[in-house]
Amino acid sequence: MDKKILKIGHRGAMGHEPENTLRSFKKALALNVDAIELDVYVCKTGELVVIHDDKVDRTTNGIGYTEDKTFVELRQLDAGKGELIPTLEEVLDLVDKSVIVNIELKGRSTAIATYHVIDKYIKEKGWSELDFMVSSFDHHELNKFKHLYPQIPIGVLLEGVPLSYADCAVELNAQSINLSLDFINQDFVDDAHQKGLQVYVYTVNDYDDIAKVKELNIDGIFCNFPERL
């Protein structure tokens, strides 16, 4: 029997809809993902908003830094097809415990802000700790989150392959290590598995690449076109 590989919709289903919008997350759910991945920043007025870049220029009709704008200012922007930049709460309300939500910490102070939102949804809205994953390239921010909420699974994001392979994820007491398609190899996967970690690969969209990474015995794939998985 084939091993179950987690199907993770990257920024929703961004191959089909504007990334990190409710429309994109709805599409991912319609395509039967196991999890959705999204990115968060804290804006000037303190709200946790779902957007990938430190600037709004690429994904909206606005310009300037995400963290320098108030929530009201951000909500006036078009994030594609008339969609608004959502809050993390709006995405969680849409998903409503139907799939895992992988929250990538992008900006400053996102660990504590994310902790408060997750805590509220677990205490007040019936979510469980395993409904969430929190990941980041910023291992200091990730470490902060892990200390605030040790029960929530975390994923260490890496650009390349460290000398010590997956040791950094072990140090952080992570559940998974998430590596780019450009760097993934069998030695890395085997090392991570020996250390009790899951291995997720981003961002794998091409059919040949999907087949290739599946052969490495990985545990999850981030994809812009989740139906291809």
Short mmCIF file of C-alpha atoms in Angstrom, two decimals:
data_model
loop_
_atom_site.label_atom_id
_atom_site.label_comp_id
_atom_site.label_asym_id
_atom_site.label_seq_id
_atom_site.Cartn_x
_atom_site.Cartn_y
_atom_site.Cartn_z
CA MET A 1 0.00 0.00 0.00
CA ASP A 2 1.26 3.47 -0.88
CA LYS A 3 2.18 5.69 2.01
CA LYS A 4 -0.18 8.59 2.64
CA ILE A 5 1.42 11.85 1.54
CA LEU A 6 -0.05 15.03 2.97
CA LYS A 7 -1.56 17.16 0.19
CA ILE A 8 -0.90 20.78 1.12
CA GLY A 9 -2.45 23.62 -0.88
CA HIS A 10 0.24 26.31 -1.20
CA ARG A 11 -1.24 29.72 -0.28
CA GLY A 12 -4.54 27.99 -0.95
CA ALA A 13 -4.69 26.87 -4.58
CA MET A 14 -2.65 29.73 -6.01
CA GLY A 15 -2.27 28.06 -9.38
CA HIS A 16 -6.00 28.71 -9.85
CA GLU A 17 -6.89 31.75 -7.72
CA PRO A 18 -5.17 34.83 -6.23
CA GLU A 19 -2.80 33.55 -3.55
CA ASN A 20 -3.63 33.80 0.16
CA THR A 21 -7.22 34.93 -0.48
CA LEU A 22 -10.42 33.33 0.79
CA ARG A 23 -11.19 32.48 -2.82
CA SER A 24 -7.90 30.57 -3.08
CA PHE A 25 -8.52 28.69 0.18
CA LYS A 26 -12.07 27.78 -0.92
CA LYS A 27 -10.63 26.36 -4.15
CA ALA A 28 -8.07 24.31 -2.22
CA LEU A 29 -10.82 22.86 -0.02
CA ALA A 30 -12.84 22.00 -3.14
CA LEU A 31 -9.77 20.14 -4.45
CA ASN A 32 -9.70 17.94 -1.32
CA VAL A 33 -6.43 19.05 0.24
CA ASP A 34 -5.34 17.63 3.60
CA ALA A 35 -3.94 21.02 4.64
CA ILE A 36 -3.68 24.60 3.47
CA GLU A 37 -0.59 26.75 3.85
CA LEU A 38 -0.68 30.50 4.37
CA ASP A 39 1.63 33.35 5.43
CA VAL A 40 1.10 35.95 8.14
CA TYR A 41 2.31 39.45 9.02
CA VAL A 42 1.25 41.75 11.83
CA CYS A 43 0.07 45.06 10.33
CA LYS A 44 0.50 48.50 11.90
CA THR A 45 -2.71 48.31 13.95
CA GLY A 46 -1.91 44.83 15.29
CA GLU A 47 -4.12 42.56 13.19
CA LEU A 48 -2.67 39.33 11.86
CA VAL A 49 -3.10 39.47 8.09
CA VAL A 50 -2.60 36.74 5.51
CA ILE A 51 -0.12 37.89 2.86
CA HIS A 52 3.19 36.48 1.64
CA ASP A 53 5.44 39.48 0.99
CA ASP A 54 6.84 42.20 3.21
CA LYS A 55 5.41 44.62 0.61
CA VAL A 56 1.91 44.67 -0.86
CA ASP A 57 3.18 45.57 -4.36
CA ARG A 58 3.29 42.11 -5.99
CA THR A 59 -0.02 40.67 -4.79
CA THR A 60 -2.25 43.77 -4.61
CA ASN A 61 -2.89 47.04 -6.43
CA GLY A 62 -1.15 48.94 -3.61
CA ILE A 63 2.43 49.86 -2.81
CA GLY A 64 4.46 49.91 0.37
CA TYR A 65 5.36 47.74 3.34
CA THR A 66 2.72 45.44 4.80
CA GLU A 67 3.79 46.20 8.39
CA ASP A 68 3.55 49.97 7.83
CA LYS A 69 -0.12 49.88 6.84
CA THR A 70 -3.16 49.92 9.10
CA PHE A 71 -5.76 47.19 8.76
CA VAL A 72 -8.18 49.73 7.23
CA GLU A 73 -5.56 50.67 4.62
CA LEU A 74 -4.86 47.03 3.78
CA ARG A 75 -8.58 46.29 3.38
CA GLN A 76 -8.88 48.94 0.69
CA LEU A 77 -6.53 46.99 -1.59
CA ASP A 78 -7.51 44.49 -4.27
CA ALA A 79 -5.65 41.22 -3.70
CA GLY A 80 -6.79 39.86 -7.08
CA LYS A 81 -10.24 39.27 -8.62
CA GLY A 82 -11.66 41.79 -6.14
CA GLU A 83 -10.55 39.71 -3.14
CA LEU A 84 -9.48 41.37 0.11
CA ILE A 85 -6.39 40.58 2.18
CA PRO A 86 -7.91 38.27 4.82
CA THR A 87 -7.21 38.02 8.51
CA LEU A 88 -6.06 34.70 9.94
CA GLU A 89 -9.41 34.49 11.78
CA GLU A 90 -11.35 34.79 8.53
CA VAL A 91 -9.39 31.91 7.03
CA LEU A 92 -9.89 29.76 10.12
CA ASP A 93 -13.64 30.51 10.08
CA LEU A 94 -13.77 29.44 6.42
CA VAL A 95 -11.82 26.21 7.00
CA ASP A 96 -13.77 25.44 10.19
CA LYS A 97 -11.61 22.48 11.24
CA SER A 98 -12.07 20.67 7.91
CA VAL A 99 -8.31 20.52 7.14
CA ILE A 100 -5.00 21.30 8.87
CA VAL A 101 -3.94 24.95 8.67
CA ASN A 102 -0.20 25.49 8.21
CA ILE A 103 0.65 29.03 9.29
CA GLU A 104 3.99 30.39 8.12
CA LEU A 105 5.37 33.15 10.33
CA LYS A 106 6.73 35.82 7.99
CA GLY A 107 7.01 39.12 9.85
CA ARG A 108 8.10 40.47 13.22
CA SER A 109 6.07 39.57 16.31
CA THR A 110 4.08 36.96 14.39
CA ALA A 111 4.82 34.21 16.95
CA ILE A 112 2.96 35.91 19.78
CA ALA A 113 0.10 37.16 17.57
CA THR A 114 -0.36 33.68 16.06
CA TYR A 115 -0.25 32.13 19.52
CA HIS A 116 -3.16 34.37 20.66
CA VAL A 117 -5.32 33.49 17.64
CA ILE A 118 -4.66 29.73 17.87
CA ASP A 119 -5.25 29.78 21.63
CA LYS A 120 -8.62 31.47 21.09
CA TYR A 121 -9.71 28.96 18.43
CA ILE A 122 -8.73 26.00 20.59
CA LYS A 123 -10.34 27.35 23.77
CA GLU A 124 -13.47 28.90 22.28
CA LYS A 125 -14.16 27.26 18.91
CA GLY A 126 -13.44 23.59 19.43
CA TRP A 127 -10.24 23.36 17.36
CA SER A 128 -7.53 20.94 18.46
CA GLU A 129 -3.77 21.36 18.61
CA LEU A 130 -3.38 18.97 15.68
CA ASP A 131 -5.55 21.17 13.46
CA PHE A 132 -2.56 23.51 13.23
CA MET A 133 1.03 23.52 12.05
CA VAL A 134 3.28 26.55 12.43
CA SER A 135 6.38 26.97 10.27
CA SER A 136 9.00 29.60 9.47
CA PHE A 137 12.36 30.35 7.90
CA ASP A 138 12.88 32.60 10.94
CA HIS A 139 13.95 29.98 13.45
CA HIS A 140 14.09 32.53 16.29
CA GLU A 141 10.44 33.44 15.75
CA LEU A 142 9.59 29.73 15.47
CA ASN A 143 11.43 29.03 18.72
CA LYS A 144 9.43 31.81 20.40
CA PHE A 145 6.21 30.20 19.23
CA LYS A 146 7.31 26.74 20.40
CA HIS A 147 7.93 28.11 23.90
CA LEU A 148 4.52 29.79 23.94
CA TYR A 149 2.63 26.73 22.71
CA PRO A 150 4.76 23.55 22.88
CA GLN A 151 1.85 21.24 21.93
CA ILE A 152 1.38 22.72 18.44
CA PRO A 153 3.42 20.94 15.75
CA ILE A 154 6.06 23.15 14.14
CA GLY A 155 7.91 22.87 10.84
CA VAL A 156 11.38 24.21 10.23
CA LEU A 157 11.69 25.81 6.79
CA LEU A 158 15.06 25.65 5.05
CA GLU A 159 16.37 27.18 1.83
CA GLY A 160 19.32 24.80 1.43
CA VAL A 161 20.79 21.72 3.08
CA PRO A 162 22.66 22.45 6.33
CA LEU A 163 25.90 20.60 7.10
CA SER A 164 24.17 18.80 9.93
CA TYR A 165 21.10 17.97 7.82
CA ALA A 166 18.05 17.94 10.10
CA ASP A 167 19.73 18.74 13.43
CA CYS A 168 18.26 22.26 13.56
CA ALA A 169 14.75 20.80 13.53
CA VAL A 170 15.62 18.43 16.36
CA GLU A 171 16.97 21.36 18.41
CA LEU A 172 13.68 23.19 17.96
CA ASN A 173 11.68 20.08 18.87
CA ALA A 174 9.93 20.31 15.50
CA GLN A 175 7.58 17.77 13.97
CA SER A 176 8.66 18.37 10.39
CA ILE A 177 11.42 19.83 8.30
CA ASN A 178 10.32 21.55 5.10
CA LEU A 179 12.81 21.70 2.26
CA SER A 180 12.80 23.18 -1.23
CA LEU A 181 12.38 20.92 -4.24
CA ASP A 182 15.72 22.34 -5.47
CA PHE A 183 17.64 20.74 -2.58
CA ILE A 184 15.76 17.63 -1.54
CA ASN A 185 17.68 14.37 -1.77
CA GLN A 186 17.47 10.85 -0.36
CA ASP A 187 20.26 11.33 2.21
CA PHE A 188 18.46 14.31 3.69
CA VAL A 189 15.12 12.49 3.84
CA ASP A 190 16.69 9.42 5.44
CA ASP A 191 18.50 11.53 8.04
CA ALA A 192 15.31 13.39 8.96
CA HIS A 193 13.31 10.19 9.26
CA GLN A 194 16.00 8.63 11.47
CA LYS A 195 15.62 11.67 13.73
CA GLY A 196 11.87 11.16 13.96
CA LEU A 197 10.93 14.05 11.67
CA GLN A 198 8.51 14.29 8.79
CA VAL A 199 9.76 15.79 5.53
CA TYR A 200 7.60 18.17 3.51
CA VAL A 201 8.73 19.54 0.14
CA TYR A 202 7.85 22.92 -1.39
CA THR A 203 6.74 23.97 -4.00
CA VAL A 204 6.17 21.00 -6.31
CA ASN A 205 3.90 21.70 -9.29
CA ASP A 206 5.31 19.75 -12.23
CA TYR A 207 4.03 16.18 -12.68
CA ASP A 208 7.55 14.79 -13.17
CA ASP A 209 8.79 16.54 -10.04
CA ILE A 210 5.81 15.24 -8.05
CA ALA A 211 6.64 11.68 -9.13
CA LYS A 212 10.32 12.22 -8.31
CA VAL A 213 9.79 13.49 -4.75
CA LYS A 214 7.25 10.77 -4.00
CA GLU A 215 9.98 8.21 -4.70
CA LEU A 216 12.11 9.78 -1.95
CA ASN A 217 9.55 8.61 0.63
CA ILE A 218 8.65 12.15 1.76
CA ASP A 219 5.63 12.90 3.95
CA GLY A 220 3.99 15.96 2.43
CA ILE A 221 4.00 18.17 -0.67
CA PHE A 222 3.17 21.86 -1.01
CA CYS A 223 1.56 22.45 -4.42
CA ASN A 224 -0.06 25.38 -6.25
CA PHE A 225 -2.29 22.90 -8.13
CA PRO A 226 -3.36 20.45 -5.39
CA GLU A 227 -5.38 18.29 -7.79
CA ARG A 228 -2.08 17.18 -9.38
CA LEU A 229 -1.16 15.38 -6.17
#
